[in-house]
Tab-separated table of C-alpha atoms in Angstrom:
chain	number	residue	atom	x	y	z
A	1	MET	CA	22.146	10.744	2.659
A	2	SER	CA	25.001	8.465	1.602
A	3	ALA	CA	24.376	4.859	0.630
A	4	THR	CA	26.228	3.731	3.711
A	5	ALA	CA	23.895	5.677	5.997
A	6	LEU	CA	20.733	4.225	4.351
A	7	LYS	CA	18.783	1.537	6.140
A	8	GLN	CA	18.990	-1.905	4.550
A	9	THR	CA	16.431	-4.734	4.477
A	10	PRO	CA	17.743	-8.276	5.185
A	11	LEU	CA	17.567	-8.841	1.370
A	12	ASN	CA	19.942	-5.983	0.391
A	13	ALA	CA	22.789	-8.380	-0.638
A	14	MET	CA	20.382	-10.573	-2.466
A	15	HIS	CA	19.057	-7.623	-4.506
A	16	ARG	CA	22.578	-6.731	-5.491
A	17	ARG	CA	23.382	-10.271	-6.518
A	18	LEU	CA	20.316	-10.360	-8.741
A	19	GLY	CA	21.392	-7.081	-10.413
A	20	GLY	CA	18.859	-4.791	-8.742
A	21	ARG	CA	19.425	-1.125	-9.398
A	22	MET	CA	19.423	0.378	-5.943
A	23	VAL	CA	18.049	3.746	-4.984
A	24	GLU	CA	17.206	5.729	-1.850
A	25	PHE	CA	13.581	5.390	-0.842
A	26	GLY	CA	12.307	6.856	2.481
A	27	GLY	CA	15.688	6.451	4.044
A	28	TRP	CA	16.118	2.865	2.718
A	29	ASP	CA	18.421	1.311	0.150
A	30	MET	CA	15.935	-0.368	-2.146
A	31	PRO	CA	15.849	-1.896	-5.681
A	32	VAL	CA	13.943	0.256	-8.054
A	33	GLN	CA	14.127	-2.387	-10.804
A	34	TYR	CA	15.897	-5.606	-11.861
A	35	PRO	CA	17.676	-6.315	-15.224
A	36	ALA	CA	14.337	-7.520	-16.819
A	37	GLY	CA	13.029	-3.949	-16.478
A	38	THR	CA	9.879	-2.355	-14.957
A	39	VAL	CA	7.529	-3.343	-17.856
A	40	GLU	CA	8.479	-7.055	-17.600
A	41	GLU	CA	8.195	-6.965	-13.789
A	42	HIS	CA	4.718	-5.261	-14.037
A	43	THR	CA	3.544	-7.721	-16.753
A	44	ALA	CA	4.813	-10.746	-14.852
A	45	THR	CA	2.828	-9.751	-11.795
A	46	ARG	CA	-0.382	-9.207	-13.859
A	47	THR	CA	-0.061	-12.480	-15.728
A	48	ARG	CA	2.067	-14.868	-13.585
A	49	ALA	CA	3.646	-13.771	-10.297
A	50	GLY	CA	5.973	-11.020	-8.970
A	51	LEU	CA	8.053	-11.165	-5.773
A	52	PHE	CA	8.608	-7.971	-3.795
A	53	ASP	CA	10.752	-7.162	-0.786
A	54	VAL	CA	8.631	-4.933	1.470
A	55	SER	CA	10.649	-5.549	4.615
A	56	HIS	CA	11.172	-1.825	4.920
A	57	MET	CA	7.521	-1.437	6.124
A	58	GLY	CA	7.069	-0.761	9.820
A	59	GLU	CA	5.232	-2.975	12.385
A	60	ILE	CA	3.857	-1.603	15.619
A	61	GLU	CA	2.298	-3.992	18.141
A	62	VAL	CA	-0.609	-2.896	20.364
A	63	ARG	CA	-1.388	-5.109	23.307
A	64	GLY	CA	-3.569	-4.807	26.286
A	65	ARG	CA	-7.127	-4.797	27.588
A	66	ASP	CA	-8.039	-1.674	25.575
A	67	ALA	CA	-6.112	-2.382	22.377
A	68	ILE	CA	-9.123	-2.143	20.151
A	69	ALA	CA	-10.477	0.974	21.883
A	70	PHE	CA	-7.054	2.681	21.532
A	71	VAL	CA	-6.739	1.902	17.860
A	72	ASN	CA	-10.409	2.951	17.201
A	73	ARG	CA	-9.831	6.325	18.829
A	74	LEU	CA	-6.899	7.171	16.624
A	75	CYS	CA	-7.907	5.436	13.365
A	76	SER	CA	-10.688	6.132	10.918
A	77	ASN	CA	-11.960	2.568	10.234
A	78	ASP	CA	-13.762	0.472	12.903
A	79	ALA	CA	-11.377	-2.003	14.455
A	80	SER	CA	-14.163	-3.400	16.680
A	81	LYS	CA	-15.621	-5.125	13.511
A	82	LEU	CA	-12.470	-7.272	13.081
A	83	VAL	CA	-12.431	-10.919	14.001
A	84	ASP	CA	-9.329	-12.838	14.910
A	85	GLY	CA	-7.233	-13.460	11.725
A	86	GLN	CA	-8.646	-10.482	9.888
A	87	ALA	CA	-6.866	-7.348	8.521
A	88	GLN	CA	-8.299	-3.991	7.789
A	89	TYR	CA	-7.210	-1.004	5.758
A	90	SER	CA	-7.380	2.170	7.871
A	91	ALA	CA	-5.752	5.593	8.476
A	92	LEU	CA	-4.280	7.518	11.387
A	93	THR	CA	-6.023	10.909	11.225
A	94	THR	CA	-5.441	14.426	12.497
A	95	GLU	CA	-8.049	16.607	14.138
A	96	ARG	CA	-8.609	18.148	10.687
A	97	GLY	CA	-9.506	14.758	9.219
A	98	THR	CA	-6.263	14.649	7.235
A	99	VAL	CA	-3.925	11.714	7.082
A	100	VAL	CA	-0.950	11.027	9.382
A	101	ASP	CA	-0.478	7.701	7.526
A	102	ASP	CA	-2.445	4.869	6.010
A	103	LEU	CA	-1.955	1.430	7.508
A	104	LEU	CA	-3.136	-2.128	7.908
A	105	VAL	CA	-4.590	-3.288	11.277
A	106	TYR	CA	-4.156	-7.010	11.993
A	107	ARG	CA	-6.211	-8.612	14.775
A	108	PHE	CA	-4.552	-11.562	16.492
A	109	GLY	CA	-6.971	-11.348	19.474
A	110	PRO	CA	-9.133	-8.885	21.293
A	111	GLU	CA	-6.024	-7.742	23.246
A	112	HIS	CA	-3.471	-8.046	20.429
A	113	LEU	CA	-3.306	-5.977	17.249
A	114	LEU	CA	-0.487	-5.338	14.815
A	115	LEU	CA	-0.284	-2.085	12.882
A	116	VAL	CA	1.694	-2.267	9.564
A	117	VAL	CA	2.690	1.220	8.555
A	118	ASN	CA	4.671	2.899	5.769
A	119	ALA	CA	8.427	2.756	5.825
A	120	SER	CA	9.069	6.444	5.502
A	121	THR	CA	6.626	7.266	8.279
A	122	THR	CA	7.328	4.538	10.796
A	123	ASP	CA	9.163	6.828	13.256
A	124	LYS	CA	6.528	9.580	12.831
A	125	ASP	CA	3.674	7.106	13.388
A	126	TRP	CA	5.416	5.693	16.538
A	127	ASP	CA	5.791	9.175	17.974
A	128	TRP	CA	2.218	10.066	17.022
A	129	LEU	CA	0.758	6.933	18.774
A	130	ASN	CA	2.853	7.561	21.907
A	131	SER	CA	2.038	11.224	22.095
A	132	HIS	CA	-1.711	10.407	21.833
A	133	MET	CA	-1.915	7.869	24.531
A	134	GLY	CA	-5.011	8.239	26.640
A	135	ASP	CA	-6.618	6.366	29.567
A	136	GLU	CA	-6.714	3.071	27.745
A	137	GLN	CA	-4.704	0.117	29.166
A	138	VAL	CA	-2.286	-0.634	26.291
A	139	THR	CA	1.369	-1.302	25.652
A	140	LEU	CA	2.994	-0.311	22.329
A	141	THR	CA	6.047	-2.032	20.918
A	142	ASN	CA	7.940	-1.126	17.763
A	143	ARG	CA	8.547	-4.498	16.192
A	144	SER	CA	9.742	-3.296	12.858
A	145	ALA	CA	13.141	-4.898	13.294
A	146	ASP	CA	11.530	-8.236	14.140
A	147	PHE	CA	10.083	-8.957	10.648
A	148	CYS	CA	11.019	-9.336	7.015
A	149	GLN	CA	8.080	-9.042	4.738
A	150	LEU	CA	7.917	-10.687	1.218
A	151	ALA	CA	4.982	-10.043	-1.090
A	152	LEU	CA	4.256	-12.685	-3.668
A	153	GLN	CA	1.599	-11.288	-5.958
A	154	GLY	CA	-0.195	-12.403	-9.179
A	155	PRO	CA	-2.489	-15.172	-10.470
A	156	GLU	CA	0.193	-17.808	-9.840
A	157	ALA	CA	1.003	-16.613	-6.323
A	158	LEU	CA	-1.261	-19.078	-4.472
A	159	ARG	CA	0.011	-22.103	-6.511
A	160	ILE	CA	3.649	-21.145	-5.936
A	161	LEU	CA	3.339	-20.393	-2.231
A	162	GLN	CA	1.239	-23.509	-1.589
A	163	THR	CA	4.239	-25.659	-2.520
A	164	LEU	CA	6.097	-24.176	0.471
A	165	THR	CA	3.509	-24.421	3.225
A	166	GLU	CA	0.940	-26.915	4.588
A	167	THR	CA	-1.413	-24.065	5.424
A	168	PRO	CA	-4.456	-24.306	3.131
A	169	LEU	CA	-4.129	-21.019	1.291
A	170	GLU	CA	-7.434	-21.275	-0.458
A	171	GLU	CA	-9.148	-21.066	2.956
A	172	ILE	CA	-7.569	-17.651	3.721
A	173	LYS	CA	-10.060	-15.040	2.515
A	174	TYR	CA	-8.927	-11.714	1.079
A	175	TYR	CA	-7.772	-9.370	3.883
A	176	HIS	CA	-7.443	-12.309	6.280
A	177	PHE	CA	-4.298	-14.027	7.633
A	178	ARG	CA	-3.063	-17.123	9.377
A	179	GLU	CA	0.000	-18.043	11.389
A	180	GLY	CA	1.701	-20.992	9.830
A	181	ARG	CA	5.037	-22.202	8.513
A	182	VAL	CA	6.556	-21.471	5.146
A	183	ASP	CA	9.386	-23.794	4.297
A	184	GLY	CA	9.514	-24.653	7.966
A	185	VAL	CA	9.753	-21.001	9.011
A	186	ASP	CA	7.203	-19.569	11.485
A	187	SER	CA	5.301	-16.984	9.504
A	188	ILE	CA	2.309	-14.738	9.251
A	189	ILE	CA	0.605	-15.462	5.928
A	190	SER	CA	-1.607	-12.608	4.908
A	191	ARG	CA	-3.816	-12.462	1.769
A	192	THR	CA	-3.125	-8.821	1.036
A	193	GLY	CA	-1.124	-6.846	-1.367
A	194	TYR	CA	-0.550	-3.464	-3.083
A	195	THR	CA	-0.737	-4.531	-6.734
A	196	GLY	CA	-4.381	-5.113	-7.542
A	197	GLU	CA	-3.730	-8.843	-7.913
A	198	ASP	CA	-4.472	-11.725	-5.665
A	199	GLY	CA	-1.495	-12.672	-3.604
A	200	PHE	CA	0.146	-13.023	-0.235
A	201	GLU	CA	2.415	-11.069	2.134
A	202	VAL	CA	4.555	-13.285	4.294
A	203	TYR	CA	5.996	-11.944	7.552
A	204	ALA	CA	8.888	-13.854	9.207
A	205	ALA	CA	12.062	-13.377	11.204
A	206	PRO	CA	14.601	-11.227	9.257
A	207	GLN	CA	17.347	-13.926	9.467
A	208	GLU	CA	15.093	-16.170	7.312
A	209	ALA	CA	14.477	-13.561	4.575
A	210	GLU	CA	17.253	-14.788	2.063
A	211	ARG	CA	16.110	-18.311	2.471
A	212	LEU	CA	12.423	-17.558	1.996
A	213	TRP	CA	13.113	-15.249	-0.957
A	214	GLN	CA	15.228	-17.943	-2.745
A	215	LYS	CA	12.652	-20.630	-2.062
A	216	MET	CA	9.900	-18.541	-3.543
A	217	LEU	CA	12.126	-17.829	-6.626
A	218	ASP	CA	12.834	-21.517	-6.993
A	219	ALA	CA	9.203	-22.581	-6.529
A	220	GLY	CA	8.230	-19.996	-9.157
A	221	ARG	CA	10.846	-21.219	-11.609
A	222	TYR	CA	12.696	-17.853	-11.707
A	223	GLY	CA	14.875	-17.503	-14.799
A	224	THR	CA	12.581	-19.685	-17.029
A	225	PRO	CA	9.952	-18.502	-19.447
A	226	GLY	CA	6.735	-17.888	-17.506
A	227	GLY	CA	8.498	-17.936	-14.199
A	228	VAL	CA	8.242	-15.649	-11.190
A	229	GLN	CA	9.921	-12.248	-11.506
A	230	PRO	CA	11.645	-10.309	-8.690
A	231	CYS	CA	10.173	-6.751	-8.747
A	232	GLY	CA	11.354	-3.344	-7.593
A	233	LEU	CA	9.813	-0.111	-6.510
A	234	ALA	CA	9.051	1.151	-9.973
A	235	SER	CA	6.742	-1.765	-10.890
A	236	ARG	CA	5.169	-1.743	-7.444
A	237	ASN	CA	4.220	1.843	-8.154
A	238	THR	CA	2.812	1.258	-11.663
A	239	LEU	CA	0.855	-1.776	-10.395
A	240	ARG	CA	-0.800	0.167	-7.518
A	241	LEU	CA	-1.520	3.124	-9.760
A	242	GLU	CA	-3.358	0.933	-12.282
A	243	ALA	CA	-5.268	-0.527	-9.318
A	244	GLY	CA	-6.121	2.983	-8.179
A	245	MET	CA	-4.467	2.581	-4.747
A	246	ALA	CA	-3.396	5.598	-2.815
A	247	LEU	CA	0.288	6.307	-1.968
A	248	TYR	CA	1.124	8.223	1.142
A	249	GLY	CA	2.817	11.482	0.286
A	250	HIS	CA	1.008	11.610	-3.059
A	251	GLU	CA	-2.755	10.910	-2.955
A	252	ILE	CA	-2.976	11.119	0.923
A	253	THR	CA	-1.093	13.583	3.083
A	254	ASP	CA	-1.568	15.624	6.255
A	255	GLU	CA	-3.109	18.225	3.894
A	256	THR	CA	-5.700	15.947	2.282
A	257	THR	CA	-8.783	14.642	4.070
A	258	LEU	CA	-10.023	11.078	3.698
A	259	LEU	CA	-13.243	12.311	2.025
A	260	GLU	CA	-11.319	14.300	-0.487
A	261	ALA	CA	-9.238	11.194	-1.282
A	262	ASN	CA	-12.404	9.143	-1.811
A	263	LEU	CA	-11.682	7.094	1.267
A	264	GLY	CA	-15.076	7.536	2.830
A	265	TRP	CA	-15.314	3.740	2.871
A	266	ILE	CA	-12.623	3.574	5.668
A	267	THR	CA	-14.152	6.592	7.483
A	268	LYS	CA	-16.625	5.112	10.016
A	269	LEU	CA	-18.374	8.230	11.434
A	270	ALA	CA	-21.009	6.018	13.104
A	271	LYS	CA	-18.560	4.167	15.261
A	272	GLY	CA	-18.255	6.882	17.766
A	273	ASP	CA	-15.620	9.498	18.419
A	274	PHE	CA	-12.166	9.323	16.889
A	275	THR	CA	-9.462	11.839	16.043
A	276	GLY	CA	-10.752	14.029	13.158
A	277	ARG	CA	-14.340	12.754	13.232
A	278	GLU	CA	-15.887	16.123	13.879
A	279	ALA	CA	-13.975	17.734	10.924
A	280	LEU	CA	-14.906	14.870	8.647
A	281	ALA	CA	-18.551	14.905	9.628
A	282	ARG	CA	-18.688	18.607	8.975
A	283	GLN	CA	-16.993	18.241	5.572
A	284	LYS	CA	-19.411	15.415	4.665
A	285	GLU	CA	-22.404	17.627	5.538
A	286	GLU	CA	-21.087	20.783	3.884
A	287	GLY	CA	-19.627	19.054	0.826
A	288	VAL	CA	-16.142	18.413	-0.380
A	289	GLY	CA	-14.599	21.210	-2.373
A	290	ARG	CA	-12.100	19.065	-4.270
A	291	ARG	CA	-11.796	15.360	-5.144
A	292	LEU	CA	-9.182	12.902	-6.124
A	293	VAL	CA	-9.932	11.640	-9.653
A	294	GLY	CA	-8.379	9.244	-12.151
A	295	PHE	CA	-7.537	10.486	-15.628
A	296	GLU	CA	-6.371	9.080	-18.889
A	297	VAL	CA	-4.170	11.135	-21.225
A	298	THR	CA	-5.820	11.660	-24.611
A	299	ASP	CA	-2.975	13.388	-26.380
A	300	ARG	CA	0.622	12.421	-26.945
A	301	GLY	CA	2.428	12.837	-23.628
A	302	ILE	CA	2.986	11.438	-20.206
A	303	ALA	CA	1.592	13.151	-17.113
A	304	ARG	CA	3.995	12.986	-14.093
A	305	ASP	CA	3.687	13.552	-10.365
A	306	GLY	CA	3.351	17.176	-9.355
A	307	GLN	CA	2.346	18.645	-12.732
A	308	ASP	CA	-0.345	21.217	-12.784
A	309	VAL	CA	-3.925	20.447	-13.968
A	310	TYR	CA	-5.868	23.083	-15.957
A	311	SER	CA	-9.434	23.650	-17.109
A	312	ASP	CA	-10.435	26.458	-19.508
A	313	GLY	CA	-6.980	28.020	-19.118
A	314	ALA	CA	-7.044	28.160	-15.342
A	315	ARG	CA	-4.943	26.038	-12.971
A	316	VAL	CA	-7.325	23.899	-10.963
A	317	GLY	CA	-5.183	21.214	-9.305
A	318	HIS	CA	-2.143	18.997	-9.535
A	319	VAL	CA	-1.267	15.459	-10.522
A	320	THR	CA	-0.567	13.282	-7.516
A	321	SER	CA	0.673	10.274	-9.480
A	322	GLY	CA	1.153	9.935	-13.231
A	323	SER	CA	2.795	7.236	-15.383
A	324	PRO	CA	2.451	5.031	-18.369
A	325	ALA	CA	0.350	1.931	-17.397
A	326	PRO	CA	2.353	-1.015	-18.785
A	327	PHE	CA	-0.517	-3.590	-18.776
A	328	LEU	CA	-3.277	-1.197	-20.005
A	329	LYS	CA	-0.895	0.428	-22.443
A	330	LYS	CA	-2.234	3.969	-21.624
A	331	ASN	CA	-0.895	7.053	-19.938
A	332	ILE	CA	-2.826	7.452	-16.722
A	333	GLY	CA	-2.758	9.326	-13.467
A	334	MET	CA	-4.594	10.662	-10.457
A	335	ALA	CA	-5.150	14.322	-9.577
A	336	TYR	CA	-6.984	16.620	-7.256
A	337	VAL	CA	-9.495	18.821	-8.975
A	338	PRO	CA	-12.552	20.912	-7.839
A	339	THR	CA	-15.619	18.773	-7.211
A	340	GLU	CA	-17.460	20.333	-10.163
A	341	LEU	CA	-14.712	18.996	-12.496
A	342	ALA	CA	-14.683	15.469	-10.989
A	343	SER	CA	-17.327	13.893	-13.254
A	344	VAL	CA	-16.390	10.995	-15.441
A	345	SER	CA	-15.529	12.153	-19.065
A	346	GLN	CA	-14.689	15.723	-17.817
A	347	GLN	CA	-11.958	17.210	-20.133
A	348	ILE	CA	-8.834	18.570	-18.396
A	349	GLN	CA	-5.374	19.578	-19.462
A	350	ILE	CA	-1.975	18.698	-17.869
A	351	ASP	CA	0.994	21.047	-18.105
A	352	VAL	CA	3.692	18.628	-19.300
A	353	ARG	CA	6.905	20.712	-19.297
A	354	GLY	CA	5.171	23.749	-20.682
A	355	ARG	CA	2.946	21.933	-23.192
A	356	MET	CA	-0.806	21.484	-22.533
A	357	VAL	CA	-1.692	17.889	-22.953
A	358	GLY	CA	-5.305	16.793	-23.067
A	359	ALA	CA	-6.803	14.269	-20.602
A	360	ARG	CA	-10.247	13.094	-19.438
A	361	VAL	CA	-11.477	11.976	-16.066
A	362	VAL	CA	-12.176	8.241	-15.969
A	363	PRO	CA	-13.443	5.771	-13.256
A	364	VAL	CA	-10.962	4.365	-10.778
A	365	PRO	CA	-9.579	1.753	-10.451
A	366	PHE	CA	-8.190	1.783	-14.031
A	367	TYR	CA	-7.591	-1.990	-13.725
A	368	LYS	CA	-9.563	-4.722	-12.057
A	369	ARG	CA	-8.291	-8.317	-11.921
A	370	SER	CA	-10.527	-11.195	-13.053
A	371	ARG	CA	-12.150	-12.866	-10.064
A	372	GLN	CA	-12.210	-16.290	-11.792
């Protein structure tokens, strides 16, 4: 796909002005990193604040008397437990209990939900939802073009964003949101993120994207020592990997079940019937044959996505995500292995370009932020 055919977020020109190195990602023209580099972007987010353009994400609105029942029938988590102003991590599931996509469910009211889905799967998710309409009274609207989405993440995120809004951010609990104004712009202010840090995701009209981005950079003293750092896809990936967060197409796919991916906590079998419930209940009863694990490389070498995992000379799985961890200063990854090899401290080997590199299974997440 040529660069001219790629979709662009409202911040495309801004990324180029800031020196962002642009790459194709899920059909979008996105910055993979800025001149400061991935390690600096990652470190800034862990220690100060990082600013991410996630406007490529999709938004699908569900309205109607049966909005909650509709979402509950197609998703694994229990949307009936949400209160107004709360968000929930969930997954669209197949009849086999595998994953169509992972998503966030936002509840604005009992008849108004917003599904935030992955950029590369927005069209697929839209088609899936429409092809699985039942008897519920709901209306679906693809509102992806109605929003920009800016993610301000890190220990300084609240302080920086508070200078731009009268909404009391401290009062917004994790995985909750409020509608308010940011620099005078009507916004959804959500205390969510994909980095393992505290922070906020701000949804607003796309024509306000450049203004809000620049205001957040200015408020965070971009360009000064200790200032906010604009961040690209590469640091977003290393941050979520350190935090042990799944990436669709890697840890979760239409070939991996939620239980295999250690996502039993968003699989609410007791809520009643939903797509894939029978398969997941059967798998829970019979046992999972393979599991997603975290590992730390113990030899010299870097494990990368897609490389084979071995035990006692036999191939037993593959790496779903692997990378140096800039903050932890280790080489880490996640992989699917047989359940009998999923115990912490289990020794495994990774085939790194024909060389067997030692690794051991470790607890996930690799990194947990301080709650102070």
